[in-house]
Short mmCIF file of C-alpha atoms and ligand atoms in Angstrom, two decimals:
data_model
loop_
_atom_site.label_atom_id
_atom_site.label_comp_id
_atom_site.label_asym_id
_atom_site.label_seq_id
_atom_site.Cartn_x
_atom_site.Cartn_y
_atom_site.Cartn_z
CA UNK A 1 -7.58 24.01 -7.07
CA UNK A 2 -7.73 25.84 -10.27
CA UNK A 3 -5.42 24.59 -12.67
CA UNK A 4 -4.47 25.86 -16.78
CA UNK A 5 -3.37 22.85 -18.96
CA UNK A 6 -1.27 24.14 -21.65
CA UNK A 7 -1.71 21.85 -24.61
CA UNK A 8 0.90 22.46 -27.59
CA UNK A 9 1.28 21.41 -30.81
CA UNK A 10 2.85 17.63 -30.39
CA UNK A 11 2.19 14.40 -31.04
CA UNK A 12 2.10 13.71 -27.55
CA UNK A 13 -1.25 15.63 -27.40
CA UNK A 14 -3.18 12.74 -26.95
CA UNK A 15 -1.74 12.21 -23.84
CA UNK A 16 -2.66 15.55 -21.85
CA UNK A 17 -6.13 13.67 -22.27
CA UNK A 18 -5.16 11.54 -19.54
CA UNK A 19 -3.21 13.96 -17.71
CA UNK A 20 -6.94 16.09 -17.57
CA UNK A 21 -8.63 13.06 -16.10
CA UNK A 22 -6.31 13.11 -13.37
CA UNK A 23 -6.64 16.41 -12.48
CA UNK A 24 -10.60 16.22 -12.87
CA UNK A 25 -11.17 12.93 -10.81
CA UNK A 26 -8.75 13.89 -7.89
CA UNK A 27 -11.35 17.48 -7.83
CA UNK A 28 -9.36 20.54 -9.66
CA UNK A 29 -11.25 22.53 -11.79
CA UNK A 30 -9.05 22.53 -15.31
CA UNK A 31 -9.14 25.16 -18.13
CA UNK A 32 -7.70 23.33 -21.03
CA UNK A 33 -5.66 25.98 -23.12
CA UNK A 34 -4.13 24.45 -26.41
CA UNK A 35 -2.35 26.20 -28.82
CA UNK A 36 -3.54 26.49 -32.53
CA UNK A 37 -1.57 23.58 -33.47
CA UNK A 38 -2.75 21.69 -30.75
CA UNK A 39 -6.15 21.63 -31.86
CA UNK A 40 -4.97 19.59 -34.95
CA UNK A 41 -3.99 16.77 -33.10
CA UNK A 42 -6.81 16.54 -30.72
CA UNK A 43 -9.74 18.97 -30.87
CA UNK A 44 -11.55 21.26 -28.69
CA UNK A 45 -14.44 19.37 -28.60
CA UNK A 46 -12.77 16.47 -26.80
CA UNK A 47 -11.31 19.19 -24.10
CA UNK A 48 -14.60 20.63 -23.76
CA UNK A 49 -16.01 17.34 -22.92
CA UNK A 50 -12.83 16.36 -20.66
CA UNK A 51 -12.74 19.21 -18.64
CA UNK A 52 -16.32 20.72 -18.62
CA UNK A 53 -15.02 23.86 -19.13
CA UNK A 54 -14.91 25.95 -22.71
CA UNK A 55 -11.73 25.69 -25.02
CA UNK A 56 -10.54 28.26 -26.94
CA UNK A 57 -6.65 28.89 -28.24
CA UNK A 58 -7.87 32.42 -28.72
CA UNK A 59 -7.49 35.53 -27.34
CA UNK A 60 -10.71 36.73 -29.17
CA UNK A 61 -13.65 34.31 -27.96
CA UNK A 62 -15.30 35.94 -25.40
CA UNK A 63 -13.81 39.26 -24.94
CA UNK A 64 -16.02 40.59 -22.70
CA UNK A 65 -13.97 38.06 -19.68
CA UNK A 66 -11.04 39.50 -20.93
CA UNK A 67 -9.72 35.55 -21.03
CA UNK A 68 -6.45 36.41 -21.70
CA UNK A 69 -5.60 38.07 -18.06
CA UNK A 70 -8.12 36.03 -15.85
CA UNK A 71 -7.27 32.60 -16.95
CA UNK A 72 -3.47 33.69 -15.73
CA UNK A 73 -4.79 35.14 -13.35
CA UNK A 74 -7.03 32.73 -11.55
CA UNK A 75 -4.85 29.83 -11.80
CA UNK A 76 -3.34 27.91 -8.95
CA UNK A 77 -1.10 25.85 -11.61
CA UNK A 78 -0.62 26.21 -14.76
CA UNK A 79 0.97 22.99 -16.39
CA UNK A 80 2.19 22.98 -20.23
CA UNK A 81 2.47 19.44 -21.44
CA UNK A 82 3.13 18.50 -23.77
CA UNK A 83 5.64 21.98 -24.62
CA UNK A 84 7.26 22.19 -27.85
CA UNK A 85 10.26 23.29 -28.85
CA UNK A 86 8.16 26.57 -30.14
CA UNK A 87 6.32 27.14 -27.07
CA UNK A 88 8.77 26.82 -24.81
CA UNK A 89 10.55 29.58 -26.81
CA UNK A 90 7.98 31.65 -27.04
CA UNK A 91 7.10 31.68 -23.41
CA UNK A 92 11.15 32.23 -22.90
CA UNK A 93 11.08 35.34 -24.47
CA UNK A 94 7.89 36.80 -23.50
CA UNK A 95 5.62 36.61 -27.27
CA UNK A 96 1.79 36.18 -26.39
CA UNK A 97 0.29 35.63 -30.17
CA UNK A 98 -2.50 33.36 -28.98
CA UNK A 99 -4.41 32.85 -25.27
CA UNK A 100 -1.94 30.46 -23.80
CA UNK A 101 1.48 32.44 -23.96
CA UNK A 102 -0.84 35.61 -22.78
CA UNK A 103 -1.80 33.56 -19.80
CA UNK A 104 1.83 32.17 -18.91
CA UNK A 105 2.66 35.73 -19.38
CA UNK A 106 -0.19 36.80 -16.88
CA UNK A 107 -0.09 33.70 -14.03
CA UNK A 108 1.16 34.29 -11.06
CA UNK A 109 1.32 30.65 -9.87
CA UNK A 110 3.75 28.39 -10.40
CA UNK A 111 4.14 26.90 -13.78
CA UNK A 112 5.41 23.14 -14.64
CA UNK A 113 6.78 22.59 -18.51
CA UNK A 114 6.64 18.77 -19.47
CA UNK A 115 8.30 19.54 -23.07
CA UNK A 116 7.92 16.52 -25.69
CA UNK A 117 9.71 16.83 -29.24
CA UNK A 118 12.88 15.38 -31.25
CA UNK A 119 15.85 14.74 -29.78
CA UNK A 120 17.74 17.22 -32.48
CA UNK A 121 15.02 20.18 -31.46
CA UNK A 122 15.54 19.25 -27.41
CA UNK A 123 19.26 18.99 -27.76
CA UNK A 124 19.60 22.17 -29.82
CA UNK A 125 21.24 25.24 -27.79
CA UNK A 126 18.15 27.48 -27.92
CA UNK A 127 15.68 25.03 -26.91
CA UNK A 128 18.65 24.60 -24.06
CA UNK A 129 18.88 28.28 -23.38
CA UNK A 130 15.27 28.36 -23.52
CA UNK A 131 14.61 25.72 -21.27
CA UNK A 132 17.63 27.76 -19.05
CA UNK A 133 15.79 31.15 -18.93
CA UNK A 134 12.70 29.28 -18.14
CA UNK A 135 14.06 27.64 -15.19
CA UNK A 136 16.20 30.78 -14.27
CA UNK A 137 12.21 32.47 -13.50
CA UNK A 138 11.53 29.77 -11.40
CA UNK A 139 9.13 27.46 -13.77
CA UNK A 140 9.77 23.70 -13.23
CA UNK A 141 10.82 21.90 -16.53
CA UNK A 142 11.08 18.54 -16.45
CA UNK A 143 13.31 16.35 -18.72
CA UNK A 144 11.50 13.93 -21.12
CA UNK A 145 11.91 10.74 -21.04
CA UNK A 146 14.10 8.78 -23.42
CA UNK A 147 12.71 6.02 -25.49
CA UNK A 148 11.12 5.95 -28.92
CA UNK A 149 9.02 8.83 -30.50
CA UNK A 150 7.14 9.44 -33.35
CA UNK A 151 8.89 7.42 -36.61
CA UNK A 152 11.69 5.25 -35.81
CA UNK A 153 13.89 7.15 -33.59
CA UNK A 154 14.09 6.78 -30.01
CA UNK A 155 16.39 9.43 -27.43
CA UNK A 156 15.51 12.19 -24.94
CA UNK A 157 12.25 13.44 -26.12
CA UNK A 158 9.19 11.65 -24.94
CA UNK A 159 6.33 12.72 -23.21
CA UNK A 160 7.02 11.36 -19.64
CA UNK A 161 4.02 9.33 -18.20
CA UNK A 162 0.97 11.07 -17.79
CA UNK A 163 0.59 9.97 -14.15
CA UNK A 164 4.17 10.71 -13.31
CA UNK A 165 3.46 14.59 -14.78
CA UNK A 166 0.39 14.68 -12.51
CA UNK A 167 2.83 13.80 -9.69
CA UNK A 168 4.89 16.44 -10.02
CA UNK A 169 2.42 18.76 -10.35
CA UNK A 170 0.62 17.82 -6.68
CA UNK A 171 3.75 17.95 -5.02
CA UNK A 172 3.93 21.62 -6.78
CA UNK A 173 0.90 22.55 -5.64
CA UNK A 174 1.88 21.14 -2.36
CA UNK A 175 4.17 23.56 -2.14
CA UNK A 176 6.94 20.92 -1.45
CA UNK A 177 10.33 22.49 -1.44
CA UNK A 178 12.66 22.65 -4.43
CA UNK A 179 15.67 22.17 -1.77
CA UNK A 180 17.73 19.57 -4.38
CA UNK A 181 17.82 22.36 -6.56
CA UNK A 182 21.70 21.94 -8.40
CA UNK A 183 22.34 18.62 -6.39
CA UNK A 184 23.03 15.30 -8.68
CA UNK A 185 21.95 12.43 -6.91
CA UNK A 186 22.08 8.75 -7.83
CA UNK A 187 19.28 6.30 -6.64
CA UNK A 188 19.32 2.68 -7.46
CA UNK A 189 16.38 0.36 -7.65
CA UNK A 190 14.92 -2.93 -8.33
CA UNK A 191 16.45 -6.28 -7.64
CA UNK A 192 19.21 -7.83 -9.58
CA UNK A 193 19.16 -10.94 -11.75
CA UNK A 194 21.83 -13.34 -11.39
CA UNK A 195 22.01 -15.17 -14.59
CA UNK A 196 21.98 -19.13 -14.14
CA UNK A 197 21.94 -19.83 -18.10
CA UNK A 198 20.21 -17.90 -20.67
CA UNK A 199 16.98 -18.41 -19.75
CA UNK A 200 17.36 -18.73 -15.99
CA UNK A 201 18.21 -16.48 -13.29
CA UNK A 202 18.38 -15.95 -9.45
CA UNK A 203 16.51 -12.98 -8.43
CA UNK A 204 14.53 -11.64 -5.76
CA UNK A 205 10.71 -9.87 -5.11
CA UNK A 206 11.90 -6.21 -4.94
CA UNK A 207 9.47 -4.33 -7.63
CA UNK A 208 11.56 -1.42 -7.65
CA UNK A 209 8.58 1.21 -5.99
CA UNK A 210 10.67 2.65 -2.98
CA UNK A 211 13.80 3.36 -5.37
CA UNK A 212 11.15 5.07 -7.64
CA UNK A 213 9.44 6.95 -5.14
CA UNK A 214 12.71 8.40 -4.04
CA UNK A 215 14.12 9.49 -7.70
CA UNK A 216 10.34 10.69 -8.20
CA UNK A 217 10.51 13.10 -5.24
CA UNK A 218 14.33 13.74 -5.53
CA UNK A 219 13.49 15.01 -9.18
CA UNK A 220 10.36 16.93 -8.13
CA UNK A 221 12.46 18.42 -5.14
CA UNK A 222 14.82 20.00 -8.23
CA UNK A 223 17.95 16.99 -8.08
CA UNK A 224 18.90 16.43 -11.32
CA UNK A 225 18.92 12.24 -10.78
CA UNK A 226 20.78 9.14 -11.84
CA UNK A 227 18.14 6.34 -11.54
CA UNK A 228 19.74 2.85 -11.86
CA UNK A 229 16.80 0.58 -12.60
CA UNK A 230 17.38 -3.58 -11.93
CA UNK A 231 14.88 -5.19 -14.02
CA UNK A 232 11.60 -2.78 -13.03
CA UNK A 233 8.60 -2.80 -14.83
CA UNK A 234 7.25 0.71 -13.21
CA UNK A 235 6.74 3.52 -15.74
CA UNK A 236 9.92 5.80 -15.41
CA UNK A 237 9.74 8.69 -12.68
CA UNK A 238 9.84 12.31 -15.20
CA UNK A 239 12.83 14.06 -14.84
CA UNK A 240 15.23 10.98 -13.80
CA UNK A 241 17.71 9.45 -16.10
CA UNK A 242 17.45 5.94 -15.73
CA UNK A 243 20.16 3.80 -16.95
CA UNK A 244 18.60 -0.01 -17.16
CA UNK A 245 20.91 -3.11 -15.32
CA UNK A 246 20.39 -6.47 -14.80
CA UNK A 247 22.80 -7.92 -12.91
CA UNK A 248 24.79 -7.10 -9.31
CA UNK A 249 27.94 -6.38 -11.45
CA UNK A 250 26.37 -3.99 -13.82
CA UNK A 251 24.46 -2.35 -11.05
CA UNK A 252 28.05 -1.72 -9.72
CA UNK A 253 29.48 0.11 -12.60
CA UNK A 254 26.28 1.89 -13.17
CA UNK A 255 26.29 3.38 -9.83
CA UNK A 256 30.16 3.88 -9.73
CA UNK A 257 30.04 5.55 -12.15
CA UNK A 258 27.56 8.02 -11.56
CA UNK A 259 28.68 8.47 -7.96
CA UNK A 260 31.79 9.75 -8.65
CA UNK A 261 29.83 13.03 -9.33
CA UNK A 262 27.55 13.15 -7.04
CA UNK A 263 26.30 14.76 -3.86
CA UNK A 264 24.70 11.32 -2.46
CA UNK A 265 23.87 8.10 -3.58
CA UNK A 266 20.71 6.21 -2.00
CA UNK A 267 21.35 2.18 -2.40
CA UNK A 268 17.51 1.32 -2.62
CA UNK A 269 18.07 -1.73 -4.71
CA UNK A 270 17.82 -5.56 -3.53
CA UNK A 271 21.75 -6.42 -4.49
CA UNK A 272 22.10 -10.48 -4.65
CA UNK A 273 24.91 -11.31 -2.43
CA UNK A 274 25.81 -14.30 -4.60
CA UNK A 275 25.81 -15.19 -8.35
CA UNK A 276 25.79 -18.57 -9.91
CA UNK A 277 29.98 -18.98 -10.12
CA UNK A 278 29.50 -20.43 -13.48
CA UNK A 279 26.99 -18.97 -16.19
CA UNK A 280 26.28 -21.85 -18.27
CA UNK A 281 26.10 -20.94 -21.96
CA UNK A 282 23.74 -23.20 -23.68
CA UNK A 283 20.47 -23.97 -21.42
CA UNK A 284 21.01 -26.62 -18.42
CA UNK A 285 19.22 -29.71 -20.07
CA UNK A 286 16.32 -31.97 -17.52
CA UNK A 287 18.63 -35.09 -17.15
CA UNK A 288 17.48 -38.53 -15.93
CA UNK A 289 19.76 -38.43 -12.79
CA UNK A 290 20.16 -35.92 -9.75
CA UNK A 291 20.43 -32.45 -11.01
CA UNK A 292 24.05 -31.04 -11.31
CA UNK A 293 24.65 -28.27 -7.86
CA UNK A 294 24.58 -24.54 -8.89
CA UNK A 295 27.82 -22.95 -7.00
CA UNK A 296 27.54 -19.65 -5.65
CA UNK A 297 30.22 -16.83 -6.30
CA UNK A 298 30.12 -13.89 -3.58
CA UNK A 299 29.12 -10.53 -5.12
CA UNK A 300 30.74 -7.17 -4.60
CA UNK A 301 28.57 -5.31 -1.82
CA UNK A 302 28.42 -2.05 -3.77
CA UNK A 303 27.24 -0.15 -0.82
CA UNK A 304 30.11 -1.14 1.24
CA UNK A 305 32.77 -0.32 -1.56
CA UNK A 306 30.90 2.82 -1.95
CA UNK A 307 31.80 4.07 1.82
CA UNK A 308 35.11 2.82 1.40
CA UNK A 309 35.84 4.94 -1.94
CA UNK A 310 34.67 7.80 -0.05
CA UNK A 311 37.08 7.19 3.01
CA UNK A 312 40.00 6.65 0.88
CA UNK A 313 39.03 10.03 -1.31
CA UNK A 314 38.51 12.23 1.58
CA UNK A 315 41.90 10.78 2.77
CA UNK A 316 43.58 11.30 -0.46
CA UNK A 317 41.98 15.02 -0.10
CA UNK A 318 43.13 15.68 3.30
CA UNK A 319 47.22 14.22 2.43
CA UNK A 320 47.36 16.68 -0.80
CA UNK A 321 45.87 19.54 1.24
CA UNK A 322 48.65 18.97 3.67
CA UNK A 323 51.84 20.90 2.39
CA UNK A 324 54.44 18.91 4.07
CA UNK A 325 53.08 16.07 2.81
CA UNK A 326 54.38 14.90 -1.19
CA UNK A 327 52.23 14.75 -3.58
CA UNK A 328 51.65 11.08 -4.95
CA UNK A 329 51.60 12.21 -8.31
CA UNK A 330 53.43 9.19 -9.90
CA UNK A 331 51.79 6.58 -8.11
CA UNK A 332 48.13 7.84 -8.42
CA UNK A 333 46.46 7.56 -11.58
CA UNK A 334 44.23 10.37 -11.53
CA UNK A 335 45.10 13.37 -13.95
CA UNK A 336 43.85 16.13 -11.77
CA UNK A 337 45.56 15.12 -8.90
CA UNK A 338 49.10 14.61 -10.85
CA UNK A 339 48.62 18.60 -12.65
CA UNK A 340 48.80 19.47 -8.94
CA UNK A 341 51.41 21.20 -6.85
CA UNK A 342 51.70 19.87 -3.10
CA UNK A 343 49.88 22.23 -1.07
CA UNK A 344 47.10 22.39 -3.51
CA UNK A 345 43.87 21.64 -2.20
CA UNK A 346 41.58 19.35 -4.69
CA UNK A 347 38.17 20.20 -5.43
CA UNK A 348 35.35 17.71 -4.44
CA UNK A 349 34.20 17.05 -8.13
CA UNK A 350 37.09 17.54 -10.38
CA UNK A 351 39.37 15.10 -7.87
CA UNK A 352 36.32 12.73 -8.83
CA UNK A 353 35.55 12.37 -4.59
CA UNK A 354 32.84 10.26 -3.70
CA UNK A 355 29.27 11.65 -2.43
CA UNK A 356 28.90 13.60 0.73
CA UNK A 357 25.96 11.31 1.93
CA UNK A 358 25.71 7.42 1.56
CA UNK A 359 22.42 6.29 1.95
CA UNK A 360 21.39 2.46 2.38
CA UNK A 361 18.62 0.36 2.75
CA UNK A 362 18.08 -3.48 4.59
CA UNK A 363 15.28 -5.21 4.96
CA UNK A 364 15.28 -7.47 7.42
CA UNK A 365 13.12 -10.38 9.14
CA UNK A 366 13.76 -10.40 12.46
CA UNK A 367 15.85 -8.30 15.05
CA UNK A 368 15.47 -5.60 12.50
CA UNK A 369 17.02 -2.51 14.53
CA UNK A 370 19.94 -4.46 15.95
CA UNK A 371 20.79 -5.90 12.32
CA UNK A 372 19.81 -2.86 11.37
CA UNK A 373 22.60 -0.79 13.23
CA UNK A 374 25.44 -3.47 12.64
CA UNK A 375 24.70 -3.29 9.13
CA UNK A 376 24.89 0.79 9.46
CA UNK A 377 28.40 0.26 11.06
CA UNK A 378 29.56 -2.21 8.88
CA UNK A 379 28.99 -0.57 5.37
CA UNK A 380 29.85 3.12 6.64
CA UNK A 381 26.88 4.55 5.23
CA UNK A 382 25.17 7.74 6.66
CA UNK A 383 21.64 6.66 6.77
CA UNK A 384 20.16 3.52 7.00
CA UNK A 385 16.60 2.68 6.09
CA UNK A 386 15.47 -0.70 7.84
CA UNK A 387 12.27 -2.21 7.36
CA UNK A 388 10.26 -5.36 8.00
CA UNK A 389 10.01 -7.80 5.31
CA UNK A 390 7.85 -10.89 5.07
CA UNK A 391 4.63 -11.98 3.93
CA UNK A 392 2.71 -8.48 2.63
CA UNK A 393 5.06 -6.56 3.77
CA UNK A 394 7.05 -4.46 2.12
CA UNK A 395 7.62 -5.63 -1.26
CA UNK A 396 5.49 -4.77 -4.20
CA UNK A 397 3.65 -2.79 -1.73
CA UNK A 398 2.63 1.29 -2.50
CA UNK A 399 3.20 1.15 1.40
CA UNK A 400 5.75 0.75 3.98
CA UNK A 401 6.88 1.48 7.54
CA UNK A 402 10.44 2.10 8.52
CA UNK A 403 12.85 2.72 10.97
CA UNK A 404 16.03 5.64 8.96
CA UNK A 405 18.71 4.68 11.53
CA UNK A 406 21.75 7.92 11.30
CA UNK A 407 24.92 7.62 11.79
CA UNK A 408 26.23 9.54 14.93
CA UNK A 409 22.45 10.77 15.58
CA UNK A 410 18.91 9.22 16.85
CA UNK A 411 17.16 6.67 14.85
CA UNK A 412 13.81 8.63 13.14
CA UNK A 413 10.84 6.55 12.64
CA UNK A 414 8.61 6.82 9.62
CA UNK A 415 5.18 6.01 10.10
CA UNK A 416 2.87 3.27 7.65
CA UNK A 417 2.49 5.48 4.70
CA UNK A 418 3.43 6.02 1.20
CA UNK A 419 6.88 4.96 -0.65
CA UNK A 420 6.55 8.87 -1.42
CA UNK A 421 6.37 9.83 2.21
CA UNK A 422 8.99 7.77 3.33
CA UNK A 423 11.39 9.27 0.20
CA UNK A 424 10.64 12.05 1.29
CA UNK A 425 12.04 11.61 5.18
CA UNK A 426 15.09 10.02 3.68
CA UNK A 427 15.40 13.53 1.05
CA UNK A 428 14.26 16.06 4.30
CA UNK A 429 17.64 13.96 5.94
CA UNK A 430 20.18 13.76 3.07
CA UNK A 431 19.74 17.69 2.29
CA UNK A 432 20.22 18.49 5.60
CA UNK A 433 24.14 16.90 5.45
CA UNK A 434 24.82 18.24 2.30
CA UNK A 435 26.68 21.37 2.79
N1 CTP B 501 23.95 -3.93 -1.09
C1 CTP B 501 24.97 -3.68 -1.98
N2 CTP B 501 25.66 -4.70 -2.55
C2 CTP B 501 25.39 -5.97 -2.22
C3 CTP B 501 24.38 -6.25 -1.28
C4 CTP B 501 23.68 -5.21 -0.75
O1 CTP B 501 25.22 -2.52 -2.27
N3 CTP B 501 26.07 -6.95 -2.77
C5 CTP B 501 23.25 -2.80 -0.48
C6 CTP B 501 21.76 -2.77 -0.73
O2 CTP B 501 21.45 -2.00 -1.87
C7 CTP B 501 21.23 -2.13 0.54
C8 CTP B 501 22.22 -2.53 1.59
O3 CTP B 501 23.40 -2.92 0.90
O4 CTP B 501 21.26 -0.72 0.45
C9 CTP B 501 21.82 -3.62 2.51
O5 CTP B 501 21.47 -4.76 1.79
P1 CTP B 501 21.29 -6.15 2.55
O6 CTP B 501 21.02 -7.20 1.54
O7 CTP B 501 20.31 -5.98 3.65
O8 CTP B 501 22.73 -6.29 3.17
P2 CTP B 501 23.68 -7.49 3.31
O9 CTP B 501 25.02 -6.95 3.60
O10 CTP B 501 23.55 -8.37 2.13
O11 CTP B 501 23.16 -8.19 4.61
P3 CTP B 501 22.38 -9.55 4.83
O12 CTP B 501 23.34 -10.47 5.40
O13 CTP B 501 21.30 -9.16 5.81
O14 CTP B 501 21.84 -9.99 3.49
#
């Protein structure tokens, strides 16, 4: 395939270099395209050499090609990363001062924006309405990543992972579907940490890859994603907004909190069922004796409370719809609901409902499908994904094999294949529920 990389003027520059050697080693043929103030933070030479190919941020080096239609033109993809603040305006409103905004202006392809700058300039309401129109034509901008950039500060601005750019770009020119388009969706990951004292903990082997995979493809499908991350070392999916836990009970709130908005929450994390019932507060000392019993507290199952929130919502939603029944206003809490007149029927969001599709995970070690379907039962989830665990399998794994047992329909079986694959069965199942 014949793909443009945009290169503007950031400091994140550097890192297109690696994004190039992705794109040349898996076979596309890249034309490098950086702006003018690219080339001061990495220059042409070293895209030359990268991509084989000549560099030019020109529209006036070789005329005769007319390079400032047929690069546009050619192109399969064109991916600008990392955009500034500047280009991504530019592009916005249609300027073409130098070769790359001519050849956004002349591609017919799609186009992926991975913008990197200051928090201030990404946060300021033109880049927003910007980034808006850009989106509005169809381009695919994904949010950077939060954590430190250049100087002290650190906020939404960073250059997301090379590699994780590259993935979204494949699955572009893939052709995958943008079906999540406008859907918030809430994935969490990982395995908890159950803290013994400070130094100790009681954890478990999940590595966090399948909850990745599946905010990875939810973002590249178009969801705008919640990923709750226990204690994962991965580099962060682009376009998700991870908020970092480490225990069972701030995985809870985490994901409470973000489901209360959204359109379905997929439970991918390893939960600990118990927690040490007393977190000692100075480290447990080696004794001479037997070693004192650690006593185990039972955890909130999260998924569980999660089905149950939803059944009591959709209740509550049904009673107020129902004009011969009161309103509760005193006795319930909730703002909306107590502005309301009976009769009145509460929206989804602003009554703070709870999402339209639940979406859990076991892994079992034997009798996995019968487990599998009491467990489906039991936590009143929609889906259930049940997989084999044990030696190799499974965890820590790129791979995995799986059985996505539905509630009310017939159990669909996902082959050996990637975490990505499998995400993507699990997406292709929650977007056909959502309404
Ligand atoms: N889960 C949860 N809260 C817990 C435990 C598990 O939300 N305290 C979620 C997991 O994220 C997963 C699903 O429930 O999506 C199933 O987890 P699993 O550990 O297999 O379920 P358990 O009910 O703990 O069953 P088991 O007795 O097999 O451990």
């Amino acid at each position: 395939m014949k793909v443009v990389l945009g290169v503007s003027g950031g400091i994140a520059a550097y890192k297109a270099c690696e994004l190039l050697r992705l794109f040349t080693e898996s076979g596309h043929e890249v034309r490098v395209v950086p702006t003018r103030e690219a080339l001061k933070f990495v220059g042409a030479p070293t895209w030359a050499a990268l991509s084989g190919n000549p560099v030019s941020a020109e529209v006036w080096d070789d005329v005769h090609e007319v390079p400032h239609v047929r690069i546009g033109k050619q192109a399969d993809l064109v991916v600008v990363a990392p955009a500034t603040a500047d280009v991504l305006a530019r592009a916005a409103h249609g300027l073409a001062g130098d070769l790359l905004t001519n050849t956004l202006l002349t591609a017919t392809c799609p186009v992926v924006f991975a913008p990197a700058m200051h928090t201030e300039m990404w946060q300021h309401p033109a880049t927003r309405a910007n980034v808006e129109t850009l989106r509005e034509r169809g381009a695919v901008v994904i949010d950077p990543a939060v954590g430190r950039l250049t100087g002290a500060d650190t906020g939404p601005g960073r250059l997301p992972d090379p590699a994780e750019i590259f993935e979204v770009c494949l699955r572009v020119l893939r052709g995958r579907p943008r079906d999540l388009a406008g859907r918030k969706v809430v994935v969490s990951a990982g395995g908890t940490r159950e803290a013994i004292d400070p130094v100790r903990y009681l954890g478990n082997r999940s590595s966090g890859r399948q909850g990745y995979a599946l905010a990875r493809t939810a973002a590249a499908r178009g969801a705008e994603v919640t990923l709750v991350a226990a204690n994962v070392t991965l580099p962060d999916p682009a376009g998700a907004k991870i908020v970092r836990v480490e225990s069972a009970s701030e995985l809870r709130d985490a994901v409470l909190a973000a489901a209360a908005d959204a359109d379905a929450v997929v439970m991918a994390a390893a939960v600990a069922d118990f927690r040490p019932a007393t977190r000692h507060e100075a480290k447990i000392k080696k004794t001479d004796g037997e070693p004192e019993p650690i006593f185990l507290a039972k955890n909130p199952d999260i998924l569980a409370e999660l089905g149950t929130l939803r059944r009591e919502a959709r209740a509550a939603q049904t009673r107020h719809a129902d004009a011969a029944q009161p309103l509760p206003a005193a006795a319930d809490p909730d703002p909306v609901v107590a502005g309301l007149e009976p009769g009145d029927v509460v929206p989804r969001r602003e009554r703070g409902a709870y999402p339209e599709v639940i979406v859990g995970f076991a892994a079992e070690t034997h009798d996995v499908l019968a487990n599998g379907q009491a467990k489906l039962a039991r936590k009143g989830c929609d889906l259930l994904v049940v997989n084999q665990v044990g030696e190799g399998l499974a965890f820590g794994t790129p791979d995995n094999a799986a059985t996505v047992l539905v509630a009310g329909g017939d159990p669909v079986e996902v082959p050996f294949g990637p975490k990505e694959a499998l995400a993507d069965v699990v997406w292709d199942l929650v977007a056909a529920r959502l309404p």
